[in-house]
Short mmCIF file of C-alpha atoms in Angstrom, two decimals:
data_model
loop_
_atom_site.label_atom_id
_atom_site.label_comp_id
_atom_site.label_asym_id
_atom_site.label_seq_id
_atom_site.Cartn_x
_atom_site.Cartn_y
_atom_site.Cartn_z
CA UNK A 298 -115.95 45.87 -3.40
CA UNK A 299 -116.84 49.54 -3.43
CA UNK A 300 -114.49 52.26 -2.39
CA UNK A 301 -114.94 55.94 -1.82
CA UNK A 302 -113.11 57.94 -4.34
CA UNK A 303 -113.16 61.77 -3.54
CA UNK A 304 -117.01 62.23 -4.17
CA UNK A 305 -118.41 59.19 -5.56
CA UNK A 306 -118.27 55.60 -4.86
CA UNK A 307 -117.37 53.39 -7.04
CA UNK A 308 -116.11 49.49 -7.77
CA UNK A 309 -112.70 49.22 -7.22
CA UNK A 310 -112.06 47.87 -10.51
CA UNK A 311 -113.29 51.22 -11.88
CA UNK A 312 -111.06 53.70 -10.01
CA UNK A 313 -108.70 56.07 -11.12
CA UNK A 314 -105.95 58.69 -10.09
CA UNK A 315 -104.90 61.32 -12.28
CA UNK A 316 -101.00 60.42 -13.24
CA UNK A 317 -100.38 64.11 -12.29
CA UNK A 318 -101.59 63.47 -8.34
CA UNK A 319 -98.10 64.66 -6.68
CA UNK A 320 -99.46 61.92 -4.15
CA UNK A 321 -98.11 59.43 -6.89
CA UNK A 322 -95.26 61.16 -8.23
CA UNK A 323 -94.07 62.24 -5.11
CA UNK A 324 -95.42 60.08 -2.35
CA UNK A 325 -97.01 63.48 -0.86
CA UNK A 326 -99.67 62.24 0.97
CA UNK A 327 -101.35 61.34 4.25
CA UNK A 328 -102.95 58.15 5.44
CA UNK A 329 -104.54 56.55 8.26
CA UNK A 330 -105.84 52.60 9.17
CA UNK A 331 -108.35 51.72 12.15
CA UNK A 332 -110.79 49.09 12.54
CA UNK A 333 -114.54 49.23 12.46
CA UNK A 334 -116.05 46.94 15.20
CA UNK A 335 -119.72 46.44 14.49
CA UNK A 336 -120.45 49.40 13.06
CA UNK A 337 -117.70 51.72 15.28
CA UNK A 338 -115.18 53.30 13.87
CA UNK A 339 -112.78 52.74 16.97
CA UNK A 340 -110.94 56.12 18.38
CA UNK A 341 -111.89 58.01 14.88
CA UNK A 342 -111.53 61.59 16.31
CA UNK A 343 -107.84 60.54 17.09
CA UNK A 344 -107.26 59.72 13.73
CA UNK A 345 -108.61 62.30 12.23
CA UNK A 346 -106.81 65.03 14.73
CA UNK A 347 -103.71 62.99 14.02
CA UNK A 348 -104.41 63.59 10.12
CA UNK A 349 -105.53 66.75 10.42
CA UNK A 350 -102.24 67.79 11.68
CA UNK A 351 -100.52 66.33 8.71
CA UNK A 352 -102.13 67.88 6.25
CA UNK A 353 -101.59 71.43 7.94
CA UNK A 354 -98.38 70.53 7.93
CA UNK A 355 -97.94 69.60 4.46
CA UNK A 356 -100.10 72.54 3.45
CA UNK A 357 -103.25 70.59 2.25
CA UNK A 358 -106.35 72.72 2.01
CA UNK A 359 -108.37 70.22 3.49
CA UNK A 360 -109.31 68.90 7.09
CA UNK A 361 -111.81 66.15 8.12
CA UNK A 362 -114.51 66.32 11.06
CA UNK A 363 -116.23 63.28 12.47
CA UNK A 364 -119.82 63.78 10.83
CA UNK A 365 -118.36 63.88 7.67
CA UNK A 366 -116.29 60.75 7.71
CA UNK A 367 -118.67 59.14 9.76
CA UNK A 368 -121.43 59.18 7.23
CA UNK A 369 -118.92 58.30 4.41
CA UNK A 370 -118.17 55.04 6.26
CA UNK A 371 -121.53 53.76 6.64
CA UNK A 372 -122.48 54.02 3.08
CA UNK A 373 -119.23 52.40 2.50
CA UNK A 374 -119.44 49.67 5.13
CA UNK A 375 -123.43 49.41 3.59
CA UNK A 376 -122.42 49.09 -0.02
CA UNK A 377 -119.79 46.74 0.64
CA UNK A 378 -122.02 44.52 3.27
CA UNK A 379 -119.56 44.77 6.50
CA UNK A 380 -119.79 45.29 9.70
CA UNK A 381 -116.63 44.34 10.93
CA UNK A 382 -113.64 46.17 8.69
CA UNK A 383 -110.39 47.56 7.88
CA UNK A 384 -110.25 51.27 6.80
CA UNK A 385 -107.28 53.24 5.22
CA UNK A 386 -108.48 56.37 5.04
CA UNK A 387 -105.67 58.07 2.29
CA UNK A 388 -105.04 61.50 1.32
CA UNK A 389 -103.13 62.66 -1.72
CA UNK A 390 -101.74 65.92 -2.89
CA UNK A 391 -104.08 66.00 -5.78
CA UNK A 392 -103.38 66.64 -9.46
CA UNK A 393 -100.41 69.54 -9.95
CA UNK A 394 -97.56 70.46 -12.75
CA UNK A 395 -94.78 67.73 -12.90
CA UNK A 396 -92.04 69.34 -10.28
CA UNK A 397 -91.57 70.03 -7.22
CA UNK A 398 -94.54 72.53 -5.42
CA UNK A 399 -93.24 75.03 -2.62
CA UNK A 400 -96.88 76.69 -2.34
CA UNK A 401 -99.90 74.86 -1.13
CA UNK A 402 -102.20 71.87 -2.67
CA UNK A 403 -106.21 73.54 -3.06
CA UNK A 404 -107.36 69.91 -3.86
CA UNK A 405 -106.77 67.02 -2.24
CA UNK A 406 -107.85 63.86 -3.14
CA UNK A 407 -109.40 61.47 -0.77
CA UNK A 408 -109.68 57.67 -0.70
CA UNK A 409 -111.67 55.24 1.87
CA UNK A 410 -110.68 51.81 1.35
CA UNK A 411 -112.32 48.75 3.26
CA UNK A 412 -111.86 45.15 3.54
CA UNK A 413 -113.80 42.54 5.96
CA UNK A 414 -112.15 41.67 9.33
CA UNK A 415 -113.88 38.74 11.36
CA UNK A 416 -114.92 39.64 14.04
CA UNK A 417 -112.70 41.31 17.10
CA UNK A 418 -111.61 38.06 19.21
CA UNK A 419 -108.70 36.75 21.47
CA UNK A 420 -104.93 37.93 21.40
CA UNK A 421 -102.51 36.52 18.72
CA UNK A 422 -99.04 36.19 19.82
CA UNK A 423 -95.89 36.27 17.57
CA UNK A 424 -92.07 35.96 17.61
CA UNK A 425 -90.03 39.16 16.65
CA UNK A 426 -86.55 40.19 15.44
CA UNK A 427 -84.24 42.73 15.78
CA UNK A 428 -83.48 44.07 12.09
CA UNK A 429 -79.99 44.99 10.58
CA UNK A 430 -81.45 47.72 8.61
CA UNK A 431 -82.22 50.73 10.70
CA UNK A 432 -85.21 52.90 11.21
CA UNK A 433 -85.02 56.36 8.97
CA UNK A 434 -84.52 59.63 10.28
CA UNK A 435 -88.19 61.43 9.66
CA UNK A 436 -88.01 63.16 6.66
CA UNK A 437 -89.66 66.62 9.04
CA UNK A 438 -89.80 67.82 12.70
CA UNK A 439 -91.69 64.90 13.13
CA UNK A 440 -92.60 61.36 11.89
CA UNK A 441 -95.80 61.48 9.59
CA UNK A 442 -98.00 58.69 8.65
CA UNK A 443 -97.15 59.18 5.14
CA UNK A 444 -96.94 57.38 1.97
CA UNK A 445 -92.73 57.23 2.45
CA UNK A 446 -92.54 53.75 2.95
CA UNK A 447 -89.61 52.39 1.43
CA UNK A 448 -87.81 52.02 4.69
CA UNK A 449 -90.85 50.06 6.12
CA UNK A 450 -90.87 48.12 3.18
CA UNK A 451 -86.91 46.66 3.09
CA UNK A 452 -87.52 45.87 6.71
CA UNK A 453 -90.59 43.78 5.39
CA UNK A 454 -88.00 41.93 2.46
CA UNK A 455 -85.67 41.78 5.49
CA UNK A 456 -87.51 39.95 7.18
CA UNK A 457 -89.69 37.22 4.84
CA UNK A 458 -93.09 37.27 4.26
CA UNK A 459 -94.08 35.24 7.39
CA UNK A 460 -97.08 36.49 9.08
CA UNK A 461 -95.95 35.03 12.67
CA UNK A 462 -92.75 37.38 12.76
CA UNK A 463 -92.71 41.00 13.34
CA UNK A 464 -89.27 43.24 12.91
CA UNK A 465 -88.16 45.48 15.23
CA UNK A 466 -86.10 48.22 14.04
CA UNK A 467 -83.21 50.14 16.09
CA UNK A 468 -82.27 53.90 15.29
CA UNK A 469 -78.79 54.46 13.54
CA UNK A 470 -77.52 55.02 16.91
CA UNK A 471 -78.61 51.65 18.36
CA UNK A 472 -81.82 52.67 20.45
CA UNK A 473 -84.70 50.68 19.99
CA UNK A 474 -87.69 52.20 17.29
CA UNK A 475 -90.66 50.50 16.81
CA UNK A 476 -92.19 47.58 14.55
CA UNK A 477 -92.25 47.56 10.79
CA UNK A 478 -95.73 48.39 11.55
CA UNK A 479 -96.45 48.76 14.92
CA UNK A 480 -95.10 50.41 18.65
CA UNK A 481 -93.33 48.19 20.70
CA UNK A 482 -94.00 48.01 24.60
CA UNK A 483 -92.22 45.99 27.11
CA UNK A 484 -92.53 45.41 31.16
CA UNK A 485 -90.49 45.37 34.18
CA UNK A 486 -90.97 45.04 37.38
CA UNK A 487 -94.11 46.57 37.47
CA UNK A 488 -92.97 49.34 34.83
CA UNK A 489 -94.62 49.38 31.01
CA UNK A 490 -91.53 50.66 28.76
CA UNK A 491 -91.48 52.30 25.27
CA UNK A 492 -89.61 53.97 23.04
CA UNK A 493 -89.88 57.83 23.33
CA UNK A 494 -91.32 59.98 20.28
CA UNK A 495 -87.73 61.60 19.92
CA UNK A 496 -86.05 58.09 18.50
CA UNK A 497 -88.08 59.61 15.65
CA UNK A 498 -91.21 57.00 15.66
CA UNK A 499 -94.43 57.39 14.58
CA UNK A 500 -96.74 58.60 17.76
CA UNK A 501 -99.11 55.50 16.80
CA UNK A 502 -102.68 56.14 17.73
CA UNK A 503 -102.69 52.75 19.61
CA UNK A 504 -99.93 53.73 21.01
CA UNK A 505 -101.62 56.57 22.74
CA UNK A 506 -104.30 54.62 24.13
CA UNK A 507 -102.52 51.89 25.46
CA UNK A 508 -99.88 54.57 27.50
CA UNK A 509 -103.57 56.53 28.75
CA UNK A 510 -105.37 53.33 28.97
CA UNK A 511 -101.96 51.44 31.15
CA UNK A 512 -101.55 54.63 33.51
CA UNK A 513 -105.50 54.61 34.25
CA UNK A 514 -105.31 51.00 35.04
CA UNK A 515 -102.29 51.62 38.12
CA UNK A 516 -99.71 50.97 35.35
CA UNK A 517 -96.16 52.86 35.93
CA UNK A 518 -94.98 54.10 32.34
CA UNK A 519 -91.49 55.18 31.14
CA UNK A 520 -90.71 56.92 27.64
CA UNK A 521 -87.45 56.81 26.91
CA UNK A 522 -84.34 55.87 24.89
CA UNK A 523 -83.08 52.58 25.00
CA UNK A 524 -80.78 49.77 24.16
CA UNK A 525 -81.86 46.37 23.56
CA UNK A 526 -80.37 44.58 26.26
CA UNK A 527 -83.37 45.56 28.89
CA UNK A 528 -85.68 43.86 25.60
CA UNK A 529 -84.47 40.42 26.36
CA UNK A 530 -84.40 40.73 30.08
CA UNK A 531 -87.85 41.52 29.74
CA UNK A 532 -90.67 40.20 31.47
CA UNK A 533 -93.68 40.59 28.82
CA UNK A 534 -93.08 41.90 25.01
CA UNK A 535 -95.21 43.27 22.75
CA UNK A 536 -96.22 45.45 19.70
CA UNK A 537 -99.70 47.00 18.92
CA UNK A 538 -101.19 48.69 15.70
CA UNK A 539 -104.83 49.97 14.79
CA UNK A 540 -105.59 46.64 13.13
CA UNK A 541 -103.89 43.90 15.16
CA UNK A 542 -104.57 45.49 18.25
CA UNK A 543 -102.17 43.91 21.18
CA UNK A 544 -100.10 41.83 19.16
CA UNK A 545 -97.60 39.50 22.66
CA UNK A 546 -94.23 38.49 21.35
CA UNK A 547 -93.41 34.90 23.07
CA UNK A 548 -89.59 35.00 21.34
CA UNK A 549 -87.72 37.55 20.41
CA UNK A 550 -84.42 36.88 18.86
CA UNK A 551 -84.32 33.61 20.75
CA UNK A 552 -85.33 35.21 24.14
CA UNK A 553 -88.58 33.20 25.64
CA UNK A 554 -91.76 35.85 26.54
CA UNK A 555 -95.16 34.32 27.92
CA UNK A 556 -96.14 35.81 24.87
CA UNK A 557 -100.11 35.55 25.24
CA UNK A 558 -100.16 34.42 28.89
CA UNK A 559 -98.39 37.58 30.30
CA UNK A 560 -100.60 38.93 32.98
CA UNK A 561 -99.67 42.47 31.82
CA UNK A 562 -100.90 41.57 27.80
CA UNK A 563 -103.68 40.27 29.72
CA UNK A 564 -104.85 43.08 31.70
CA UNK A 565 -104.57 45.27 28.97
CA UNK A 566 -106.35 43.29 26.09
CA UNK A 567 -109.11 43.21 28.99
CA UNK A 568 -109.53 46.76 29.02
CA UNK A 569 -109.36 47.36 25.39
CA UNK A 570 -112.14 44.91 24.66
CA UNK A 571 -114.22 47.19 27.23
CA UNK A 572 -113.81 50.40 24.60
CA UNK A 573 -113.36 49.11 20.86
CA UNK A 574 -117.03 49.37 20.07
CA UNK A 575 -118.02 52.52 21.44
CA UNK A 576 -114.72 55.19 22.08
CA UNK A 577 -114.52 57.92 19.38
CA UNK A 578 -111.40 59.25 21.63
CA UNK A 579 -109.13 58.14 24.27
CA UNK A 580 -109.95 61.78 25.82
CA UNK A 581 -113.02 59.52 26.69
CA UNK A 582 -111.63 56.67 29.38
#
């Protein structure tokens, strides 16, 4: 496989990082995932505004348009023979001194990995679990999709390497977070719930679309901060990412969900299939 490495492409086998990138010795960098179906780069402007923001934030001298990253992935998806992928789009500070930096990075260094998905089809459904080990505090005025992952990653060791389980973390103060790597939804009465930005989650791009995408579609939707107790009295659960999409829970912590029969998880997974291979924003529905 072939990945783009700040200018060239190259095998994977072949690429290198200078030991000096403060993206490696200090985890100071910026990523994002999404999913190219047939040839679309699903809600790419969002990720890219999204990114763009972090790196202004973090004082990279860099920012990414559409056309540019556009054309990068189809030589990429053409070298590597895909039309249906993952994409992490990463990054990094770029080589600097060893120490800590207080002025900005002139050179970041950017990554495109891929990997073949099959192509897009029905829902899969899960089980979940509340975690005993609590989401972090963001590390800033806001969560960033950085390369901090430790957190995400003792959740992961937490929880065993089965791919049919997803944790769900709660904030040090006992309000429900998100997934280890996903946003967690749940409905009501007629009501689609999720945690509010402020528990200090990451503002998932899926995320965003589902909340435009649910309201457009007659959906009420509360933001909020919550216990778990309105989790398991529930009537539909569920988590979505970039890459999994809708993702139904039909047990969490022993609570029974419809998980992939819930006529909300449904609806929804009806309307996404209507946009993933054409919408560069969710401006757009």
């Amino acid at each position: 496989m072939y990945i783009y490495l700040n200018g060239e492409f190259v095998e994977q086998e072949k690429a290198l990082i200078s030991p000096f990138d403060h993206g490696f010795l200090y985890g100071l960098g910026l990523f994002e995932t999404f999913r190219i179906y047939e040839g679309h780069p699903f809600l790419l402007d969002d990720h890219l505004k999204r990114l763009n923001h972090g790196l202004k934030a973090l004082q990279f001298e860099a920012a990414y348009e559409r056309l540019q990253i556009f054309s990068l992935l189809q030589e990429l998806l053409k070298k590597n023979q895909l039309l249906n992928a993952y994409i992490r789009l990463n990054v990094s500070a770029g080589a600097g001194e060893v120490g800590l930096q207080a002025t900005g990075y002139e050179y970041p260094f950017l990554i495109i990995f891929s990997k073949s998905l099959p192509q897009a089809g029905e829902m899969q459904e899960k089980m979940a679990k509340l975690l005993k080990i609590t989401r972090n505090t963001p590390e800033g005025n806001e969560r960033l999709k950085s390369h901090h992952f430790l957190n995400n990653i003792l959740a992961k060791k937490e929880l065993g390497p089965s791919p049919n389980y997803e944790g769900l973390f709660l904030t040090k103060e006992g309000f429900l977070a998100e997934g280890i790597t996903s946003n967690l939804f749940w409905v009501k009465e007629g009501t689609l719930y999720t945690p509010a930005i402020e528990t200090g989650i990451l503002n998932g791009i899926t995320r965003q679309f589902i909340l435009k995408m649910a309201k457009k579609v007659g959906f009420e939707v509360a933001e909020g901060f919550y216990q778990k107790e309105p989790l398991y009295e529930a009537e539909e659960v569920f988590v979505t990412n970039s890459i999994q999409e809708i993702v139904p829970f039909k047990e969490v912590d022993m609570h029974q969900f419809p998980g992939k029969e819930g006529k909300v998880v449904q609806a929804l997974h009806k309307e996404f299939r209507k946009h993933r291979s054409v919408l560069w924003t969710r401006n757009d529905i």
